[in-house]
Amino acid sequence: EDKVVQSPLSLVVHEGDTVTLNCSYEVTNFRSLLWYKQEKKAPTFLFMLTSSGIEKKSGRLSSILDKKELFSILNITATQTGDSAVYLCAVEPIQGAQKLVFGQGTRLTINP
Amino acid sequence: DVKVTQSSRYLVKRTGEKVFLECVQDMDHENMFWYRQDPGLGLRLIYFSYDVKMKEKGDIPEGYSVSREKKERFSLILESASTNQTSMYLCASSLSSDRGYEQYFGPGTRLTVT
């Protein structure tokens, strides 16, 4: 059974800190890995990763995929209170006909 | 911008009632999905549809059914609501693609069954 595990489940840091969120997966015939940010309502798309070792970057957020070790990390530098959210990792298995398998999410809280 | 809308943000129903949750997307996406989100469990796929009148079961279809009569609209039906169906329900849509894709989510419906 396909599985995605995120860690930690919850993280509280101070504004300005750097955080690393982890996502490991066991998926048959992996095609892509996606990161979403969920504040009070709809998850919003952050990154899609398909190739190992290539960093995707958007401002203070960056993510990288390791297809050999079956994990991805999401880094946020110089955190701000607006980064407080649940971060979701999802994997698309080729055989899943475009379904996504989600992890449990990491709840990140940034204190001023 | 892709817009996915859901008919209600909050809904309270009684045990045994029939419940309809509606989702509409305005970007001509082929694929539509219904998830439920519960603390500690993440998003779990209930049903999805890759074309009009087509549907496939997700990971937790029991107690639910769906309807897709038009491309832009995907309905989730709880035939006889139960308290264990109290949850946040999220609808999503996406294009079909050979290269991987992203799903666009609606704002969610928080359903409480009493």
mmCIF file of C-alpha atoms in Angstrom, chain A residues 31 34 36 38 41-43 45 48 88 92 97-100 102-104, chain B residues 31 33 37 42-43 45 48 95-98 100-103 105-107:
data_model
loop_
_atom_site.group_PDB
_atom_site.id
_atom_site.type_symbol
_atom_site.label_atom_id
_atom_site.label_comp_id
_atom_site.label_asym_id
_atom_site.label_seq_id
_atom_site.Cartn_x
_atom_site.Cartn_y
_atom_site.Cartn_z
ATOM 1 C CA ARG A 31 5.982 10.003 -10.777
ATOM 2 C CA LEU A 34 4.065 17.884 -4.436
ATOM 3 C CA TYR A 36 1.099 22.335 -0.475
ATOM 4 C CA GLN A 38 -2.771 25.060 3.977
ATOM 5 C CA LYS A 41 -8.899 26.855 4.115
ATOM 6 C CA ALA A 42 -7.860 25.533 0.700
ATOM 7 C CA PRO A 43 -4.397 24.000 0.310
ATOM 8 C CA PHE A 45 0.321 24.594 -4.351
ATOM 9 C CA MET A 48 6.190 19.875 -7.780
ATOM 10 C CA LEU A 88 1.178 18.910 3.129
ATOM 11 C CA GLU A 92 1.624 10.805 -7.370
ATOM 12 C CA ALA A 97 -4.275 7.515 -12.595
ATOM 13 C CA GLN A 98 -3.443 10.965 -11.297
ATOM 14 C CA LYS A 99 -4.504 10.316 -7.733
ATOM 15 C CA LEU A 100 -2.386 11.800 -4.975
ATOM 16 C CA PHE A 102 -1.058 12.622 1.060
ATOM 17 C CA GLY A 103 0.951 12.598 4.246
ATOM 18 C CA GLN A 104 -0.526 13.640 7.579
ATOM 19 C CA ASN B 31 -10.288 15.394 -13.155
ATOM 20 C CA PHE B 33 -11.651 14.701 -6.479
ATOM 21 C CA GLN B 37 -9.374 15.746 6.132
ATOM 22 C CA GLY B 42 -4.109 14.045 6.472
ATOM 23 C CA LEU B 43 -6.211 14.081 3.322
ATOM 24 C CA LEU B 45 -9.339 10.301 -1.090
ATOM 25 C CA PHE B 48 -12.518 10.836 -8.001
ATOM 26 C CA LEU B 95 -5.954 18.818 -15.789
ATOM 27 C CA SER B 96 -4.976 15.486 -17.267
ATOM 28 C CA SER B 97 -1.290 15.456 -18.027
ATOM 29 C CA ASP B 98 1.438 12.997 -18.859
ATOM 30 C CA GLY B 100 2.557 15.256 -13.469
ATOM 31 C CA TYR B 101 0.147 17.942 -12.418
ATOM 32 C CA GLU B 102 -1.135 19.936 -9.496
ATOM 33 C CA GLN B 103 -4.556 19.769 -7.942
ATOM 34 C CA PHE B 105 -8.522 22.868 -4.026
ATOM 35 C CA GLY B 106 -11.770 24.436 -2.941
ATOM 36 C CA PRO B 107 -12.147 26.150 0.457
#
